[in-house]
Short mmCIF file of C-alpha atoms (C1' of nucleotides) in Angstrom, two decimals:
data_model
loop_
_atom_site.label_atom_id
_atom_site.label_comp_id
_atom_site.label_asym_id
_atom_site.label_seq_id
_atom_site.Cartn_x
_atom_site.Cartn_y
_atom_site.Cartn_z
CA MET A 239 -16.40 9.92 -5.43
CA ASN A 240 -14.69 13.23 -6.02
CA ASP A 241 -11.10 14.30 -6.25
CA LYS A 242 -10.93 15.30 -2.62
CA ASP A 243 -12.04 11.88 -1.51
CA ARG A 244 -9.53 10.21 -3.75
CA ARG A 245 -6.71 12.28 -2.39
CA SER A 246 -7.63 11.55 1.19
CA MET A 247 -8.21 7.85 0.70
CA PRO A 248 -5.96 5.75 2.95
CA LEU A 249 -3.82 3.62 0.68
CA PHE A 250 -0.17 3.37 1.62
CA GLY A 251 1.68 1.58 4.35
CA ILE A 252 4.49 3.31 6.14
CA GLY A 253 7.10 1.27 4.29
CA ILE A 254 6.06 2.63 0.93
CA VAL A 255 5.71 6.13 2.31
CA MET A 256 9.26 5.93 3.59
CA LYS A 257 10.44 5.26 0.07
CA LEU A 258 8.22 7.89 -1.52
CA THR A 259 9.30 10.60 0.89
CA GLU A 260 12.76 9.40 1.85
CA LEU A 261 11.88 9.95 5.48
CA THR A 262 12.54 7.43 8.23
CA ALA A 263 9.69 5.77 10.09
CA ARG A 264 10.86 7.60 13.19
CA GLN A 265 10.50 10.93 11.47
CA ILE A 266 7.07 10.18 10.08
CA ARG A 267 5.80 9.02 13.45
CA TYR A 268 7.30 12.02 15.16
CA TYR A 269 5.52 14.37 12.80
CA GLU A 270 2.29 12.61 13.53
CA GLU A 271 3.01 12.88 17.23
CA ASN A 272 3.28 16.61 16.69
CA ASP A 273 -0.01 16.80 14.84
CA LEU A 274 1.47 17.63 11.47
CA ILE A 275 -0.16 14.65 9.80
CA HIS A 276 -3.03 12.39 10.78
CA PRO A 277 -2.91 9.17 8.81
CA GLU A 278 -5.69 6.66 9.16
CA ARG A 279 -5.21 3.31 10.86
CA THR A 280 -6.05 -0.23 9.93
CA LYS A 281 -8.15 -2.34 12.27
CA GLY A 282 -4.88 -3.56 13.70
CA ASN A 283 -3.69 -0.01 14.35
CA GLN A 284 -1.19 0.26 11.55
CA ARG A 285 -0.86 3.55 9.74
CA LEU A 286 -2.44 4.02 6.33
CA PHE A 287 -1.46 7.14 4.42
CA SER A 288 -3.33 9.01 1.71
CA PHE A 289 -1.97 11.01 -1.18
CA ASN A 290 -2.60 14.10 0.88
CA ASP A 291 -0.60 12.70 3.74
CA VAL A 292 2.35 11.96 1.49
CA ASP A 293 2.15 15.39 -0.10
CA ARG A 294 2.12 16.89 3.34
CA LEU A 295 5.16 14.90 4.38
CA LEU A 296 7.00 16.18 1.34
CA GLU A 297 6.09 19.71 2.31
CA ILE A 298 7.28 19.14 5.83
CA LYS A 299 10.56 17.79 4.56
CA ASN A 300 10.88 20.74 2.28
CA TYR A 301 10.36 23.24 5.06
CA LEU A 302 12.70 21.41 7.38
CA ASP A 303 15.38 21.66 4.73
CA LYS A 304 14.89 25.39 4.85
CA GLY A 305 15.56 25.46 8.56
CA LEU A 306 12.04 25.79 9.91
CA ASN A 307 11.12 23.88 13.01
CA LEU A 308 8.06 21.73 13.44
CA ALA A 309 6.13 24.36 15.35
CA GLY A 310 6.57 26.78 12.51
CA ILE A 311 5.67 24.23 9.90
CA LYS A 312 2.58 23.30 11.82
CA LEU A 313 1.45 26.89 11.77
CA LEU A 314 2.33 27.18 8.15
CA LEU A 315 0.49 24.17 6.94
CA THR A 316 -3.04 25.41 6.89
CA ASP A 317 -5.83 23.03 7.53
CA GLU A 318 -7.30 23.29 4.10
CA ASP A 319 -5.75 20.02 3.05
CA SER A 320 -5.54 18.31 6.40
CA ASN A 321 -7.99 16.42 8.52
CA VAL A 322 -7.34 18.23 11.77
CA GLU A 323 -10.21 19.51 13.79
CA LYS A 324 -9.86 23.24 13.49
CA THR A 325 -8.66 25.31 16.41
CA GLU A 326 -8.95 22.87 19.26
CA GLU A 327 -5.65 21.05 19.03
CA LYS A 328 -3.83 24.11 17.91
CA GLU A 329 -4.81 26.00 21.04
CA LYS A 330 -3.65 23.12 23.14
CA ALA A 331 -0.26 23.05 21.48
CA LEU A 332 0.32 26.76 21.66
CA PRO A 333 -1.29 28.14 24.81
CA LYS A 334 -2.00 31.84 24.79
CA GLU A 335 0.79 32.78 27.18
CA LYS A 336 3.45 31.46 24.86
CA LYS A 337 2.49 33.45 21.82
CA SER A 338 1.14 36.60 23.41
CA VAL A 339 3.12 38.94 21.23
CA LEU A 340 1.89 37.78 17.86
CA THR A 341 -1.44 36.50 16.75
CA ASP A 342 -1.63 33.31 14.80
CA LYS A 343 -2.31 35.26 11.69
CA GLU A 344 0.66 37.54 12.10
CA LEU A 345 3.02 34.74 12.84
CA ARG A 346 1.84 32.84 9.85
CA ALA A 347 2.41 35.86 7.67
CA ILE A 348 5.91 36.30 8.98
CA LEU A 349 6.76 32.71 8.41
CA ARG A 350 5.44 32.79 4.92
CA GLN A 351 7.60 35.80 4.30
CA GLU A 352 10.65 33.98 5.58
CA ILE A 353 9.95 31.06 3.33
CA THR A 354 9.50 33.26 0.34
CA GLU A 355 12.84 34.77 1.20
CA ALA A 356 14.45 31.40 1.55
CA ASN A 357 13.07 30.36 -1.77
CA ARG A 358 15.26 32.82 -3.57
CA PHE A 359 18.30 30.78 -2.64
CA GLY A 360 16.77 27.39 -2.17
CA LYS A 361 17.81 24.44 -4.24
CA ALA A 362 15.41 22.82 -6.66
CA ASN A 363 12.77 21.98 -4.13
CA LEU A 364 9.67 19.90 -3.94
CA ARG A 365 6.60 22.01 -3.90
CA GLN A 366 3.14 21.53 -2.50
CA GLY A 367 1.28 18.80 -4.25
CA GLU A 368 4.40 17.27 -5.66
CA LEU A 369 3.25 13.72 -5.19
CA ALA A 370 -0.07 14.47 -6.80
CA ARG A 371 1.73 15.99 -9.75
CA PHE A 372 3.73 12.81 -9.76
CA PHE A 373 0.78 10.55 -10.19
CA VAL A 374 -1.92 12.67 -11.65
CA ASN A 375 -2.04 13.80 -15.24
CA ARG A 376 -2.35 17.52 -15.53
CA MET B 868 9.36 9.73 -14.83
CA ASN B 869 6.54 9.22 -17.27
CA ASP B 870 2.98 8.06 -16.93
CA LYS B 871 3.84 4.47 -17.72
CA ASP B 872 6.36 4.37 -14.92
CA ARG B 873 3.92 5.87 -12.47
CA ARG B 874 1.30 3.35 -13.31
CA SER B 875 3.66 0.43 -12.90
CA MET B 876 5.21 1.68 -9.69
CA PRO B 877 4.81 -0.80 -6.83
CA LEU B 878 2.81 0.92 -4.11
CA PHE B 879 0.08 -1.12 -2.52
CA GLY B 880 0.10 -3.99 -0.08
CA ILE B 881 -2.25 -6.87 -0.60
CA GLY B 882 -4.54 -5.70 2.18
CA ILE B 883 -5.32 -2.44 0.43
CA VAL B 884 -5.67 -4.18 -2.90
CA MET B 885 -8.21 -6.51 -1.37
CA LYS B 886 -10.32 -3.53 -0.42
CA LEU B 887 -9.86 -1.75 -3.71
CA THR B 888 -10.81 -4.77 -5.78
CA GLU B 889 -13.07 -6.63 -3.36
CA LEU B 890 -11.13 -9.77 -4.08
CA THR B 891 -9.84 -12.15 -1.41
CA ALA B 892 -6.13 -12.67 -0.86
CA ARG B 893 -6.63 -16.22 -2.06
CA GLN B 894 -8.05 -15.05 -5.35
CA ILE B 895 -5.33 -12.50 -5.94
CA ARG B 896 -2.61 -15.03 -5.22
CA TYR B 897 -4.27 -17.59 -7.41
CA TYR B 898 -4.37 -15.19 -10.32
CA GLU B 899 -0.71 -14.50 -9.84
CA GLU B 900 -0.06 -18.23 -9.71
CA ASN B 901 -1.75 -18.43 -13.10
CA ASP B 902 0.37 -15.65 -14.55
CA LEU B 903 -2.43 -13.13 -14.87
CA ILE B 904 -0.63 -10.57 -12.74
CA HIS B 905 2.96 -10.16 -11.69
CA PRO B 906 3.19 -7.85 -8.70
CA GLU B 907 6.58 -6.82 -7.38
CA ARG B 908 7.91 -7.98 -4.04
CA THR B 909 9.49 -6.27 -1.08
CA LYS B 910 12.86 -7.38 0.17
CA GLY B 911 10.99 -9.63 2.55
CA ASN B 912 9.00 -11.21 -0.27
CA GLN B 913 5.70 -9.47 0.32
CA ARG B 914 3.64 -8.46 -2.68
CA LEU B 915 3.58 -4.84 -3.82
CA PHE B 916 0.98 -3.91 -6.41
CA SER B 917 0.98 -1.07 -8.92
CA PHE B 918 -1.94 0.84 -10.36
CA ASN B 919 -1.64 -1.37 -13.40
CA ASP B 920 -1.87 -4.48 -11.29
CA VAL B 921 -5.01 -3.24 -9.60
CA ASP B 922 -6.55 -2.26 -12.90
CA ARG B 923 -5.76 -5.68 -14.21
CA LEU B 924 -7.35 -7.34 -11.22
CA LEU B 925 -10.50 -5.35 -11.81
CA GLU B 926 -10.51 -6.51 -15.41
CA ILE B 927 -10.07 -10.09 -14.34
CA LYS B 928 -12.92 -9.79 -11.91
CA ASN B 929 -15.04 -8.26 -14.62
CA TYR B 930 -14.37 -11.08 -17.05
CA LEU B 931 -14.95 -13.71 -14.41
CA ASP B 932 -18.33 -12.20 -13.75
CA LYS B 933 -19.10 -12.75 -17.40
CA GLY B 934 -18.34 -16.42 -17.11
CA LEU B 935 -14.88 -16.54 -18.65
CA ASN B 936 -12.31 -18.81 -17.10
CA LEU B 937 -8.78 -17.82 -16.21
CA ALA B 938 -7.27 -19.41 -19.31
CA GLY B 939 -9.52 -17.31 -21.50
CA ILE B 940 -8.86 -14.17 -19.53
CA LYS B 941 -5.17 -14.79 -19.76
CA LEU B 942 -5.40 -14.93 -23.51
CA LEU B 943 -7.59 -11.92 -23.58
CA LEU B 944 -5.43 -9.68 -21.49
CA THR B 945 -2.80 -8.70 -23.95
CA ASP B 946 0.66 -7.96 -22.76
CA GLU B 947 0.59 -4.32 -23.65
CA ASP B 948 -0.05 -3.34 -20.06
CA SER B 949 1.59 -6.25 -18.30
CA ASN B 950 5.14 -7.10 -17.43
CA VAL B 951 5.17 -10.64 -18.76
CA GLU B 952 7.98 -11.74 -21.00
CA LYS B 953 6.30 -12.15 -24.33
CA THR B 954 5.64 -15.61 -25.71
CA GLU B 955 7.71 -17.79 -23.47
CA GLU B 956 5.38 -18.41 -20.57
CA LYS B 957 2.35 -18.45 -22.76
CA GLU B 958 3.71 -21.33 -24.82
CA LYS B 959 4.45 -23.23 -21.69
CA ALA B 960 0.93 -22.79 -20.43
CA LEU B 961 -0.75 -23.78 -23.64
CA PRO B 962 1.32 -26.40 -25.43
CA LYS B 963 0.71 -26.79 -29.13
CA GLU B 964 -1.14 -30.09 -28.90
CA LYS B 965 -3.84 -28.60 -26.75
CA LYS B 966 -4.78 -25.77 -29.07
CA SER B 967 -4.06 -27.28 -32.43
CA VAL B 968 -7.38 -26.27 -33.93
CA LEU B 969 -7.13 -22.56 -33.35
CA THR B 970 -4.25 -20.19 -33.40
CA ASP B 971 -3.77 -17.79 -30.58
CA LYS B 972 -5.00 -15.01 -32.73
CA GLU B 973 -8.18 -16.77 -33.73
CA LEU B 974 -8.99 -17.79 -30.22
CA ARG B 975 -8.46 -14.32 -28.97
CA ALA B 976 -10.78 -13.00 -31.64
CA ILE B 977 -13.47 -15.46 -30.69
CA LEU B 978 -13.19 -14.63 -27.06
CA ARG B 979 -13.38 -10.96 -27.75
CA GLN B 980 -16.48 -11.62 -29.75
CA GLU B 981 -18.02 -13.50 -26.85
CA ILE B 982 -17.26 -10.71 -24.49
CA THR B 983 -18.76 -8.16 -26.80
CA GLU B 984 -21.83 -10.33 -26.91
CA ALA B 985 -21.95 -10.65 -23.18
CA ASN B 986 -21.63 -6.94 -22.81
CA ARG B 987 -25.05 -6.39 -24.31
CA PHE B 988 -26.62 -7.95 -21.25
CA GLY B 989 -23.96 -7.26 -18.70
CA LYS B 990 -24.62 -5.17 -15.66
CA ALA B 991 -22.89 -1.87 -15.15
CA ASN B 992 -19.36 -3.15 -15.23
CA LEU B 993 -15.94 -1.85 -14.45
CA ARG B 994 -13.95 -1.23 -17.53
CA GLN B 995 -10.27 -1.29 -18.30
CA GLY B 996 -8.41 1.44 -16.53
CA GLU B 997 -11.17 1.93 -14.04
CA LEU B 998 -8.83 2.44 -11.12
CA ALA B 999 -6.76 4.90 -13.02
CA ARG B 1000 -9.89 6.82 -13.87
CA PHE B 1001 -10.60 6.65 -10.20
CA PHE B 1002 -7.45 8.36 -9.15
CA VAL B 1003 -6.30 10.28 -12.14
CA ASN B 1004 -7.87 13.48 -13.31
CA ARG B 1005 -8.93 13.29 -16.92
"C1'" DA C 515 27.80 24.31 29.72
"C1'" DC C 516 23.24 23.17 29.40
"C1'" DC C 517 18.61 22.46 27.30
"C1'" DG C 518 15.24 21.38 24.08
"C1'" DG C 519 14.14 19.77 19.45
"C1'" DA C 520 14.81 16.22 16.11
"C1'" DT C 521 16.31 11.83 15.09
"C1'" DG C 522 18.61 7.19 15.89
"C1'" DT C 523 18.44 2.72 18.05
"C1'" DT C 524 16.68 -1.05 20.48
"C1'" DA C 525 13.41 -4.27 22.60
"C1'" DG C 526 9.18 -6.78 22.92
"C1'" DG C 527 4.90 -7.62 21.06
"C1'" DA C 528 1.09 -7.49 17.62
"C1'" DA C 529 -0.53 -7.32 12.90
"C1'" DA C 530 -0.09 -8.54 8.27
"C1'" DC C 531 1.72 -11.34 4.97
"C1'" DT C 532 3.84 -15.79 3.12
"C1'" DT C 533 3.54 -20.70 1.32
"C1'" DA C 534 1.59 -25.15 1.50
"C1'" DA C 535 -1.82 -28.38 2.27
"C1'" DC C 536 -6.28 -29.88 2.41
"C1'" DA C 537 -11.44 -28.96 1.88
"C1'" DT C 538 -15.44 -27.57 -0.78
"C1'" DA C 539 -18.47 -26.18 -4.47
"C1'" DT C 540 -19.50 -26.22 -9.12
"C1'" DA C 541 -19.42 -27.46 -13.85
"C1'" DC C 542 -18.46 -30.44 -17.41
"C1'" DC C 543 -17.78 -34.97 -19.56
"C1'" DA C 544 -17.38 -39.95 -20.39
"C1'" DT D 97 -23.50 -41.32 -12.23
"C1'" DG D 98 -19.21 -40.88 -11.08
"C1'" DG D 99 -14.85 -38.64 -12.16
"C1'" DT D 100 -12.12 -34.67 -13.08
"C1'" DA D 101 -10.72 -29.85 -13.31
"C1'" DT D 102 -11.42 -25.11 -11.89
"C1'" DA D 103 -11.92 -21.64 -8.57
"C1'" DT D 104 -12.07 -20.50 -3.97
"C1'" DG D 105 -12.26 -21.26 1.21
"C1'" DT D 106 -9.82 -22.48 5.38
"C1'" DT D 107 -6.16 -23.48 8.33
"C1'" DA D 108 -1.46 -23.90 10.13
"C1'" DA D 109 3.21 -22.55 10.80
"C1'" DG D 110 6.64 -19.38 9.82
"C1'" DT D 111 8.46 -14.68 8.38
"C1'" DT D 112 8.21 -9.77 7.69
"C1'" DT D 113 6.52 -5.47 8.81
"C1'" DC D 114 4.75 -2.42 11.90
"C1'" DC D 115 3.60 -0.85 16.61
"C1'" DT D 116 4.81 1.74 21.11
"C1'" DA D 117 7.95 3.00 24.57
"C1'" DA D 118 12.25 3.93 26.36
"C1'" DC D 119 16.64 5.57 26.15
"C1'" DA D 120 20.67 7.54 23.44
"C1'" DT D 121 22.73 11.04 20.51
"C1'" DC D 122 23.51 15.17 17.99
"C1'" DC D 123 23.12 20.03 17.51
"C1'" DG D 124 21.78 24.93 17.67
"C1'" DG D 125 20.61 28.51 20.73
"C1'" DT D 126 20.87 30.83 25.31
#
DNA sequence: ACCGGATGTTAGGAAACTTAACATATACCA
DNA sequence: TGGTATATGTTAAGTTTCCTAACATCCGGT
C-alpha cells in the first residue's frame, strides 16, 4: 500500500472531522452536496472521511475565509487530489452558456491570481496538506 | 503539537478500528476491560481510539497469536506508550501473593525471552508501530 | 427591496455504539 | 474425568451519533 492509498483511506467519522476542521456538519454536508468533497460511506450510509478529505476541507475553509465562493473553490481545487470523475460533473455544474466568456483554464488562472493577492494580507492561514503535515513526519 | 500528541490523539471509532485491526468489538472491549488499552470517550461515552491505541491492539493480536495470554501481554506491554497510571492498577491486578516467586522485572524478562524464542518460528508478523509505519512516512 | 448563496435549526428515522448477561470453546489441573 | 478460568461469541435493550429533508435566517450584490 502506497502513500496515496493511505491518504485516501476512509477513516474518520463526521464527528471527528468536525473537530479537526472546526466546521459544522451542515457545512461539511453542503460542500459534499456541491461536489467539493466525496467522502466514502459505510454500509449504513454514514460518511467516512480520508486524510485527503480532511485536508480538502481545510483548504475549502481557508478559501472561504478569503472571500471566495464555493463555485470558485471548486474550480480552484484541481482534481489531482480528489476522487471526482474528471470533466463530467464539472460540465454539469457549469454549463457552457454560463461561462462563455472565460475558459475553465482562464478562470482558474484568474482565481489563483486573486488568491495570491489575498495571501499578501491574509492572516496566518492553513495551507494545502495541513492535516497531513499535522500527522505525518516530514 | 508534537509527534507524541498526534499519536495519542483520539480519532477513530470502534468500527474503523475493527477493520484496521481485524479484531471484533468484543475483543477490543475485553482488552480494555483488562486494562490493556485505554481509549478516550466521546461526550456520549463512545470509544475514540488513537494511533497508539491501534498500534497497541495490533501488538496484542500479535502476542495472542504466539500463545501468550492477556496477563502476560499486559506485563509485556510497558507503559512507555500507554496512558496507564504507573504501578497502581498493576498492583491491583496482580496482588503480591500471586506472584511471590518472581518479581515483575524477572517475569517480564522471561516473557520477553519466550517471545524472542517464538519469533524464530513465527509467521510474518506485525511489529510494534506497524500502524504508524502504515500511515507515517519514514 | 429582492435574490441567491451559505449556514442554522429542527424533526423523524436509521445506523452505530454501549453495557450486561448468558453461551461456548478450549486449555489446564486436581 | 470433571471442574475451573480464559477468551470470545451472541443477544437484548437502551443511548448516541448520523442521516436526509424541509424550512428559517443572514448577508452581499444587483
